[in-house]
């Protein structure tokens, strides 16, 4: 163990995973190909640490140490061989994930994980040199606040790998569930069902988005409504997941035309400032 953690993709999830790894004491390489994303990731990481200090979750010293543990990279080839963990958090496309995982496997990590929300581990495992060390580690958004990690065990995953993944979740301060490798696992399959139906209800004019959300928050005690959650996750991300689940389970997961149209228009939710709600500086209006 050398306490080295690599995250590939500095988007919504990758940044959060890098943050929890750094605050758990790992030295973190965060690999991002998009220069604009890479340029903003360092600042965003620093703001997460600052906010944790303001809220009393970290001391100023701990935040400073966390800051010193992050290195941004533009290519996996720059990462030294033999890290403890590599977590892939690039967009939900099978071909992209397979090529990133193949490059990640070349760095010979002790544990190789994908943060996929819906793609079977078995479908990605063929791309890696050692599928016994490969597993799904499905983090939740925002990563620093959400306790759950879904540990998704592929058909070739070794029992020691599952044990290592469960232990890693504990070190990151998370509470794992171990699930079988079926598309959508335990969470996305149910969560996306609710989200897609809520979007169909907007299409049908059942109620305004805020009222559909309010109904679930007050009527079912959900902490956040399905449309606001879709804004938080990213409409593009949910669309990709819906398409993956549609090909696995059929048209009950067909993306509603409204979702496709909003993604087409760049209304991606919180990250673009506009989805089912307007967002200014990350705050729902
Ligand atoms: P995102 O679009 O916010 O970020 C993906 C990042 O990966 C982008 O910055 C992109 O530039 C980068 N990238 C693309 N190709 C790359 C490459 N070859 N090397 C390095 N970086 C590359 O996406 P996200 O919301 O962070 O989702 C990432 C993964 O996590 C997806 O599989 C998604 O299904 C899953 N996930 C998302 C959520 C969520 O709430 N958004 C929750 C759980 C899991």
mmCIF file of C-alpha atoms and ligand atoms in Angstrom:
data_model
loop_
_atom_site.group_PDB
_atom_site.id
_atom_site.type_symbol
_atom_site.label_atom_id
_atom_site.label_comp_id
_atom_site.label_asym_id
_atom_site.label_seq_id
_atom_site.Cartn_x
_atom_site.Cartn_y
_atom_site.Cartn_z
ATOM 1 C CA UNK A 1 0.000 0.000 0.000
ATOM 2 C CA UNK A 2 1.419 3.362 -0.952
ATOM 3 C CA UNK A 3 -1.703 5.471 -0.372
ATOM 4 C CA UNK A 4 -1.990 6.535 -3.985
ATOM 5 C CA UNK A 5 -5.417 7.043 -5.507
ATOM 6 C CA UNK A 6 -6.139 7.903 -9.149
ATOM 7 C CA UNK A 7 -9.420 9.333 -10.438
ATOM 8 C CA UNK A 8 -10.092 9.584 -14.180
ATOM 9 C CA UNK A 9 -12.499 12.381 -15.173
ATOM 10 C CA UNK A 10 -12.803 15.624 -13.200
ATOM 11 C CA UNK A 11 -16.536 16.110 -13.706
ATOM 12 C CA UNK A 12 -19.305 16.166 -11.097
ATOM 13 C CA UNK A 13 -18.341 12.753 -9.709
ATOM 14 C CA UNK A 14 -14.593 12.611 -10.304
ATOM 15 C CA UNK A 15 -14.026 15.847 -8.421
ATOM 16 C CA UNK A 16 -16.070 14.598 -5.466
ATOM 17 C CA UNK A 17 -14.275 11.239 -5.413
ATOM 18 C CA UNK A 18 -10.902 13.002 -5.540
ATOM 19 C CA UNK A 19 -11.998 15.177 -2.620
ATOM 20 C CA UNK A 20 -13.060 12.276 -0.348
ATOM 21 C CA UNK A 21 -9.885 10.341 -1.226
ATOM 22 C CA UNK A 22 -7.630 13.331 -0.444
ATOM 23 C CA UNK A 23 -9.395 14.036 2.851
ATOM 24 C CA UNK A 24 -9.010 10.325 3.739
ATOM 25 C CA UNK A 25 -5.227 10.739 3.394
ATOM 26 C CA UNK A 26 -4.564 9.479 -0.139
ATOM 27 C CA UNK A 27 -2.285 11.285 -2.557
ATOM 28 C CA UNK A 28 -4.588 11.783 -5.533
ATOM 29 C CA UNK A 29 -3.871 12.031 -9.253
ATOM 30 C CA UNK A 30 -6.928 13.515 -10.991
ATOM 31 C CA UNK A 31 -6.793 12.879 -14.750
ATOM 32 C CA UNK A 32 -8.876 15.149 -17.020
ATOM 33 C CA UNK A 33 -8.590 15.476 -20.805
ATOM 34 C CA UNK A 34 -10.659 18.635 -21.244
ATOM 35 C CA UNK A 35 -8.322 21.609 -20.600
ATOM 36 C CA UNK A 36 -11.181 23.905 -19.455
ATOM 37 C CA UNK A 37 -12.447 21.307 -16.981
ATOM 38 C CA UNK A 38 -8.912 20.662 -15.790
ATOM 39 C CA UNK A 39 -8.325 24.395 -15.315
ATOM 40 C CA UNK A 40 -11.441 24.783 -13.159
ATOM 41 C CA UNK A 41 -11.018 21.506 -11.215
ATOM 42 C CA UNK A 42 -8.172 22.760 -8.992
ATOM 43 C CA UNK A 43 -10.201 25.810 -7.917
ATOM 44 C CA UNK A 44 -13.346 23.741 -7.370
ATOM 45 C CA UNK A 45 -11.369 21.269 -5.233
ATOM 46 C CA UNK A 46 -10.007 24.143 -3.133
ATOM 47 C CA UNK A 47 -13.515 25.560 -2.650
ATOM 48 C CA UNK A 48 -14.737 22.191 -1.353
ATOM 49 C CA UNK A 49 -11.962 22.225 1.235
ATOM 50 C CA UNK A 50 -12.726 25.855 2.188
ATOM 51 C CA UNK A 51 -16.402 25.038 2.642
ATOM 52 C CA UNK A 52 -15.542 22.016 4.815
ATOM 53 C CA UNK A 53 -13.487 24.326 7.071
ATOM 54 C CA UNK A 54 -16.341 26.877 7.263
ATOM 55 C CA UNK A 55 -18.716 24.100 8.301
ATOM 56 C CA UNK A 56 -16.329 22.745 10.903
ATOM 57 C CA UNK A 57 -15.866 19.406 9.103
ATOM 58 C CA UNK A 58 -12.123 19.926 8.591
ATOM 59 C CA UNK A 59 -9.536 21.976 10.469
ATOM 60 C CA UNK A 60 -7.551 24.576 8.510
ATOM 61 C CA UNK A 61 -4.520 22.270 8.798
ATOM 62 C CA UNK A 62 -6.392 19.263 7.425
ATOM 63 C CA UNK A 63 -7.661 21.362 4.513
ATOM 64 C CA UNK A 64 -4.121 22.533 3.755
ATOM 65 C CA UNK A 65 -2.876 18.943 3.780
ATOM 66 C CA UNK A 66 -5.764 17.937 1.500
ATOM 67 C CA UNK A 67 -4.822 20.726 -0.951
ATOM 68 C CA UNK A 68 -1.252 19.422 -1.097
ATOM 69 C CA UNK A 69 -2.399 15.885 -1.925
ATOM 70 C CA UNK A 70 -4.002 16.681 -5.306
ATOM 71 C CA UNK A 71 -2.129 16.554 -8.628
ATOM 72 C CA UNK A 72 -3.943 17.268 -11.884
ATOM 73 C CA UNK A 73 -2.890 15.264 -14.946
ATOM 74 C CA UNK A 74 -3.962 15.488 -18.563
ATOM 75 C CA UNK A 75 -3.194 11.857 -19.416
ATOM 76 C CA UNK A 76 -3.192 8.512 -17.591
ATOM 77 C CA UNK A 77 0.246 7.867 -19.102
ATOM 78 C CA UNK A 78 1.622 10.531 -16.685
ATOM 79 C CA UNK A 79 0.516 8.487 -13.665
ATOM 80 C CA UNK A 80 3.171 6.333 -11.953
ATOM 81 C CA UNK A 81 2.573 2.573 -11.985
ATOM 82 C CA UNK A 82 1.182 0.667 -9.025
ATOM 83 C CA UNK A 83 -1.369 2.953 -7.312
ATOM 84 C CA UNK A 84 -3.649 1.411 -4.679
ATOM 85 C CA UNK A 85 -6.801 2.396 -6.541
ATOM 86 C CA UNK A 86 -7.908 3.792 -9.883
ATOM 87 C CA UNK A 87 -11.545 4.907 -10.181
ATOM 88 C CA UNK A 88 -12.841 5.718 -13.652
ATOM 89 C CA UNK A 89 -15.492 8.507 -13.680
ATOM 90 C CA UNK A 90 -15.779 9.466 -17.365
ATOM 91 C CA UNK A 91 -19.152 9.819 -19.168
ATOM 92 C CA UNK A 92 -21.530 6.873 -19.284
ATOM 93 C CA UNK A 93 -20.557 5.514 -22.737
ATOM 94 C CA UNK A 94 -19.407 1.912 -23.090
ATOM 95 C CA UNK A 95 -16.707 2.523 -25.727
ATOM 96 C CA UNK A 96 -15.207 5.487 -23.880
ATOM 97 C CA UNK A 97 -15.178 3.625 -20.571
ATOM 98 C CA UNK A 98 -13.591 0.551 -22.161
ATOM 99 C CA UNK A 99 -10.756 2.567 -23.674
ATOM 100 C CA UNK A 100 -10.156 4.512 -20.432
ATOM 101 C CA UNK A 101 -10.213 1.284 -18.380
ATOM 102 C CA UNK A 102 -7.757 -0.404 -20.753
ATOM 103 C CA UNK A 103 -5.347 2.525 -20.284
ATOM 104 C CA UNK A 104 -5.969 2.506 -16.514
ATOM 105 C CA UNK A 105 -5.191 -1.236 -16.292
ATOM 106 C CA UNK A 106 -1.761 -0.527 -17.814
ATOM 107 C CA UNK A 107 -0.923 1.486 -14.676
ATOM 108 C CA UNK A 108 -1.297 -1.810 -12.718
ATOM 109 C CA UNK A 109 -3.451 -0.613 -9.820
ATOM 110 C CA UNK A 110 -4.117 -2.982 -6.895
ATOM 111 C CA UNK A 111 -7.822 -2.202 -7.367
ATOM 112 C CA UNK A 112 -9.451 -0.939 -10.580
ATOM 113 C CA UNK A 113 -12.980 0.438 -10.324
ATOM 114 C CA UNK A 114 -15.629 2.034 -12.486
ATOM 115 C CA UNK A 115 -18.150 4.566 -11.208
ATOM 116 C CA UNK A 116 -20.680 3.533 -13.863
ATOM 117 C CA UNK A 117 -24.318 4.048 -12.885
ATOM 118 C CA UNK A 118 -25.792 1.457 -15.184
ATOM 119 C CA UNK A 119 -23.351 -0.421 -17.430
ATOM 120 C CA UNK A 120 -22.746 -4.053 -16.391
ATOM 121 C CA UNK A 121 -19.265 -4.667 -14.994
ATOM 122 C CA UNK A 122 -19.090 -7.776 -17.206
ATOM 123 C CA UNK A 123 -19.425 -5.551 -20.292
ATOM 124 C CA UNK A 124 -16.436 -3.449 -19.230
ATOM 125 C CA UNK A 125 -14.294 -6.252 -17.758
ATOM 126 C CA UNK A 126 -13.185 -7.483 -21.190
ATOM 127 C CA UNK A 127 -11.212 -4.255 -21.642
ATOM 128 C CA UNK A 128 -8.945 -4.778 -18.613
ATOM 129 C CA UNK A 129 -5.933 -7.069 -18.264
ATOM 130 C CA UNK A 130 -6.918 -8.461 -14.848
ATOM 131 C CA UNK A 131 -10.735 -8.664 -14.439
ATOM 132 C CA UNK A 132 -10.268 -10.335 -11.021
ATOM 133 C CA UNK A 133 -9.124 -6.933 -9.644
ATOM 134 C CA UNK A 134 -11.917 -5.005 -11.382
ATOM 135 C CA UNK A 135 -15.147 -3.934 -9.648
ATOM 136 C CA UNK A 136 -17.890 -1.313 -9.671
ATOM 137 C CA UNK A 137 -17.661 1.431 -7.056
ATOM 138 C CA UNK A 138 -20.807 3.481 -7.549
ATOM 139 C CA UNK A 139 -20.544 6.721 -5.587
ATOM 140 C CA UNK A 140 -23.447 9.132 -5.101
ATOM 141 C CA UNK A 141 -23.778 12.816 -5.758
ATOM 142 C CA UNK A 142 -22.612 14.957 -3.979
ATOM 143 C CA UNK A 143 -19.893 12.468 -3.050
ATOM 144 C CA UNK A 144 -18.757 14.293 0.125
ATOM 145 C CA UNK A 145 -22.301 14.252 1.544
ATOM 146 C CA UNK A 146 -23.667 10.866 0.471
ATOM 147 C CA UNK A 147 -22.902 7.878 2.688
ATOM 148 C CA UNK A 148 -23.644 5.118 0.183
ATOM 149 C CA UNK A 149 -21.268 3.293 -2.134
ATOM 150 C CA UNK A 150 -22.741 0.505 -4.229
ATOM 151 C CA UNK A 151 -20.068 -2.171 -4.655
ATOM 152 C CA UNK A 152 -20.889 -4.010 -7.878
ATOM 153 C CA UNK A 153 -19.364 -7.457 -8.156
ATOM 154 C CA UNK A 154 -18.700 -8.643 -11.706
ATOM 155 C CA UNK A 155 -18.640 -12.322 -12.704
ATOM 156 C CA UNK A 156 -14.812 -12.319 -12.793
ATOM 157 C CA UNK A 157 -14.268 -10.133 -9.687
ATOM 158 C CA UNK A 158 -12.198 -11.994 -7.062
ATOM 159 C CA UNK A 159 -13.570 -12.222 -3.494
ATOM 160 C CA UNK A 160 -10.419 -10.389 -2.233
ATOM 161 C CA UNK A 161 -11.269 -7.527 -4.582
ATOM 162 C CA UNK A 162 -14.762 -7.242 -3.109
ATOM 163 C CA UNK A 163 -13.246 -7.297 0.388
ATOM 164 C CA UNK A 164 -10.748 -4.605 -0.596
ATOM 165 C CA UNK A 165 -13.547 -2.470 -2.078
ATOM 166 C CA UNK A 166 -15.648 -2.760 1.083
ATOM 167 C CA UNK A 167 -12.591 -1.830 3.196
ATOM 168 C CA UNK A 168 -11.870 1.130 0.907
ATOM 169 C CA UNK A 169 -15.461 2.363 1.293
ATOM 170 C CA UNK A 170 -14.927 2.298 5.066
ATOM 171 C CA UNK A 171 -11.687 4.268 4.811
ATOM 172 C CA UNK A 172 -13.491 6.884 2.710
ATOM 173 C CA UNK A 173 -16.121 7.170 5.443
ATOM 174 C CA UNK A 174 -18.818 5.504 3.336
ATOM 175 C CA UNK A 175 -21.322 2.735 3.979
ATOM 176 C CA UNK A 176 -21.280 0.087 1.229
ATOM 177 C CA UNK A 177 -23.917 -2.279 -0.150
ATOM 178 C CA UNK A 178 -22.678 -5.204 -2.244
ATOM 179 C CA UNK A 179 -24.852 -5.871 -5.296
ATOM 180 C CA UNK A 180 -25.012 -8.271 -8.212
ATOM 181 C CA UNK A 181 -23.943 -7.121 -11.640
ATOM 182 C CA UNK A 182 -27.211 -6.362 -13.451
ATOM 183 C CA UNK A 183 -27.770 -3.120 -15.419
ATOM 184 C CA UNK A 184 -28.766 -0.256 -13.132
ATOM 185 C CA UNK A 185 -27.731 -2.250 -10.005
ATOM 186 C CA UNK A 186 -29.968 -1.535 -6.999
ATOM 187 C CA UNK A 187 -30.103 2.259 -7.147
ATOM 188 C CA UNK A 188 -30.117 3.588 -10.721
ATOM 189 C CA UNK A 189 -32.794 1.129 -11.816
ATOM 190 C CA UNK A 190 -35.234 2.458 -9.207
ATOM 191 C CA UNK A 191 -34.061 6.078 -9.148
ATOM 192 C CA UNK A 192 -34.140 6.517 -12.920
ATOM 193 C CA UNK A 193 -37.601 4.902 -13.097
ATOM 194 C CA UNK A 194 -38.927 7.626 -10.801
ATOM 195 C CA UNK A 195 -37.069 10.382 -12.643
ATOM 196 C CA UNK A 196 -38.293 9.315 -16.106
ATOM 197 C CA UNK A 197 -41.900 9.005 -14.909
ATOM 198 C CA UNK A 198 -41.712 12.483 -13.351
ATOM 199 C CA UNK A 199 -40.520 13.870 -16.712
ATOM 200 C CA UNK A 200 -43.419 12.127 -18.484
ATOM 201 C CA UNK A 201 -45.734 13.784 -15.956
ATOM 202 C CA UNK A 202 -44.296 17.203 -16.911
ATOM 203 C CA UNK A 203 -44.965 16.287 -20.564
ATOM 204 C CA UNK A 204 -48.547 15.353 -19.638
ATOM 205 C CA UNK A 205 -49.026 18.651 -17.773
ATOM 206 C CA UNK A 206 -49.932 16.869 -14.514
ATOM 207 C CA UNK A 207 -48.413 19.689 -12.446
ATOM 208 C CA UNK A 208 -45.533 22.158 -12.489
ATOM 209 C CA UNK A 209 -42.082 20.584 -11.853
ATOM 210 C CA UNK A 210 -41.875 22.224 -8.419
ATOM 211 C CA UNK A 211 -45.246 20.731 -7.450
ATOM 212 C CA UNK A 212 -44.340 17.247 -8.703
ATOM 213 C CA UNK A 213 -41.206 17.447 -6.564
ATOM 214 C CA UNK A 214 -43.124 18.860 -3.587
ATOM 215 C CA UNK A 215 -45.584 15.962 -3.805
ATOM 216 C CA UNK A 216 -42.773 13.423 -3.380
ATOM 217 C CA UNK A 217 -40.983 15.418 -0.681
ATOM 218 C CA UNK A 218 -44.066 16.007 1.461
ATOM 219 C CA UNK A 219 -46.113 12.958 0.464
ATOM 220 C CA UNK A 220 -43.380 10.326 0.474
ATOM 221 C CA UNK A 221 -40.697 11.974 2.595
ATOM 222 C CA UNK A 222 -38.119 11.952 -0.179
ATOM 223 C CA UNK A 223 -35.365 14.410 0.768
ATOM 224 C CA UNK A 224 -35.438 15.870 -2.748
ATOM 225 C CA UNK A 225 -37.937 15.519 -5.603
ATOM 226 C CA UNK A 226 -37.201 13.448 -8.746
ATOM 227 C CA UNK A 227 -36.920 16.469 -11.078
ATOM 228 C CA UNK A 228 -34.589 18.422 -8.808
ATOM 229 C CA UNK A 229 -32.536 15.243 -8.421
ATOM 230 C CA UNK A 230 -32.384 14.954 -12.221
ATOM 231 C CA UNK A 231 -31.039 18.541 -12.292
ATOM 232 C CA UNK A 232 -28.419 17.620 -9.682
ATOM 233 C CA UNK A 233 -27.342 14.439 -11.480
ATOM 234 C CA UNK A 234 -27.250 16.121 -14.918
ATOM 235 C CA UNK A 235 -29.878 15.577 -17.625
ATOM 236 C CA UNK A 236 -27.227 14.299 -20.058
ATOM 237 C CA UNK A 237 -26.041 11.746 -17.495
ATOM 238 C CA UNK A 238 -29.606 10.564 -16.853
ATOM 239 C CA UNK A 239 -30.270 10.346 -20.603
ATOM 240 C CA UNK A 240 -27.208 8.119 -21.080
ATOM 241 C CA UNK A 241 -28.330 5.891 -18.194
ATOM 242 C CA UNK A 242 -31.886 5.667 -19.552
ATOM 243 C CA UNK A 243 -30.530 4.564 -22.936
ATOM 244 C CA UNK A 244 -28.346 1.901 -21.310
ATOM 245 C CA UNK A 245 -31.296 0.591 -19.286
ATOM 246 C CA UNK A 246 -33.581 0.737 -22.342
ATOM 247 C CA UNK A 247 -31.237 -1.560 -24.241
ATOM 248 C CA UNK A 248 -31.147 -3.938 -21.247
ATOM 249 C CA UNK A 249 -34.789 -3.934 -20.121
ATOM 250 C CA UNK A 250 -36.792 -2.515 -23.043
ATOM 251 C CA UNK A 251 -38.961 0.526 -23.591
ATOM 252 C CA UNK A 252 -40.052 0.998 -20.001
ATOM 253 C CA UNK A 253 -36.739 2.905 -19.782
ATOM 254 C CA UNK A 254 -37.168 4.764 -23.112
ATOM 255 C CA UNK A 255 -36.089 8.374 -22.518
ATOM 256 C CA UNK A 256 -39.035 10.809 -22.701
ATOM 257 C CA UNK A 257 -38.838 13.206 -25.688
ATOM 258 C CA UNK A 258 -38.734 16.162 -23.266
ATOM 259 C CA UNK A 259 -35.507 14.839 -21.723
ATOM 260 C CA UNK A 260 -33.926 14.393 -25.162
ATOM 261 C CA UNK A 261 -35.021 17.900 -26.213
ATOM 262 C CA UNK A 262 -33.675 19.550 -23.053
ATOM 263 C CA UNK A 263 -30.287 17.842 -23.444
ATOM 264 C CA UNK A 264 -30.239 18.896 -27.109
ATOM 265 C CA UNK A 265 -30.809 22.514 -25.984
ATOM 266 C CA UNK A 266 -27.974 22.310 -23.429
ATOM 267 C CA UNK A 267 -30.378 22.406 -20.455
ATOM 268 C CA UNK A 268 -28.341 19.947 -18.399
ATOM 269 C CA UNK A 269 -29.464 20.982 -14.907
ATOM 270 C CA UNK A 270 -27.367 22.524 -12.138
ATOM 271 C CA UNK A 271 -24.084 22.278 -14.045
ATOM 272 C CA UNK A 272 -25.382 24.360 -16.982
ATOM 273 C CA UNK A 273 -27.479 26.727 -14.819
ATOM 274 C CA UNK A 274 -30.803 25.549 -16.280
ATOM 275 C CA UNK A 275 -32.720 22.277 -16.213
ATOM 276 C CA UNK A 276 -36.166 21.838 -14.680
ATOM 277 C CA UNK A 277 -35.088 24.747 -12.462
ATOM 278 C CA UNK A 278 -32.778 27.742 -12.830
ATOM 279 C CA UNK A 279 -29.499 27.556 -10.900
ATOM 280 C CA UNK A 280 -27.296 30.547 -10.052
ATOM 281 C CA UNK A 281 -23.867 29.885 -8.504
ATOM 282 C CA UNK A 282 -24.989 26.348 -7.762
ATOM 283 C CA UNK A 283 -28.114 27.476 -5.875
ATOM 284 C CA UNK A 284 -31.638 26.584 -7.022
ATOM 285 C CA UNK A 285 -33.723 29.720 -7.715
HETATM 286 P P1 LIG B 1 -19.353 14.595 -16.145
HETATM 287 O O1 LIG B 1 -19.757 14.737 -17.566
HETATM 288 O O2 LIG B 1 -19.672 15.678 -15.151
HETATM 289 O O3 LIG B 1 -17.752 14.334 -16.042
HETATM 290 C C1 LIG B 1 -17.044 13.449 -16.844
HETATM 291 C C2 LIG B 1 -15.638 14.014 -17.030
HETATM 292 O O4 LIG B 1 -14.814 13.046 -17.687
HETATM 293 C C3 LIG B 1 -15.599 15.280 -17.892
HETATM 294 O O5 LIG B 1 -14.911 16.304 -17.194
HETATM 295 C C4 LIG B 1 -14.851 14.836 -19.144
HETATM 296 O O6 LIG B 1 -14.092 15.886 -19.745
HETATM 297 C C5 LIG B 1 -13.968 13.757 -18.564
HETATM 298 N N1 LIG B 1 -13.411 12.830 -19.567
HETATM 299 C C6 LIG B 1 -13.978 12.375 -20.706
HETATM 300 N N2 LIG B 1 -13.120 11.522 -21.335
HETATM 301 C C7 LIG B 1 -12.014 11.436 -20.558
HETATM 302 C C8 LIG B 1 -10.784 10.713 -20.665
HETATM 303 N N3 LIG B 1 -10.556 9.920 -21.696
HETATM 304 N N4 LIG B 1 -9.852 10.874 -19.681
HETATM 305 C C9 LIG B 1 -10.081 11.705 -18.636
HETATM 306 N N5 LIG B 1 -11.236 12.428 -18.491
HETATM 307 C C10 LIG B 1 -12.190 12.278 -19.425
HETATM 308 O O7 LIG B 1 -19.972 13.185 -15.676
HETATM 309 P P2 LIG B 1 -20.323 12.725 -14.167
HETATM 310 O O8 LIG B 1 -21.686 13.190 -13.806
HETATM 311 O O9 LIG B 1 -19.175 13.022 -13.285
HETATM 312 O O10 LIG B 1 -20.445 11.132 -14.424
HETATM 313 C C11 LIG B 1 -19.287 10.328 -14.573
HETATM 314 C C12 LIG B 1 -19.677 8.890 -14.324
HETATM 315 O O11 LIG B 1 -20.233 8.768 -13.019
HETATM 316 C C13 LIG B 1 -20.729 8.333 -15.294
HETATM 317 O O12 LIG B 1 -20.467 6.988 -15.515
HETATM 318 C C14 LIG B 1 -22.024 8.492 -14.504
HETATM 319 O O13 LIG B 1 -23.022 7.581 -14.912
HETATM 320 C C15 LIG B 1 -21.529 8.183 -13.107
HETATM 321 N N6 LIG B 1 -22.333 8.741 -12.009
HETATM 322 C C16 LIG B 1 -22.852 9.990 -12.098
HETATM 323 C C17 LIG B 1 -23.603 10.482 -11.028
HETATM 324 C C18 LIG B 1 -24.166 11.879 -11.047
HETATM 325 O O14 LIG B 1 -25.000 12.187 -10.169
HETATM 326 N N7 LIG B 1 -23.761 12.747 -11.967
HETATM 327 C C19 LIG B 1 -23.809 9.703 -9.877
HETATM 328 C C20 LIG B 1 -23.216 8.431 -9.807
HETATM 329 C C21 LIG B 1 -22.472 7.956 -10.887
#
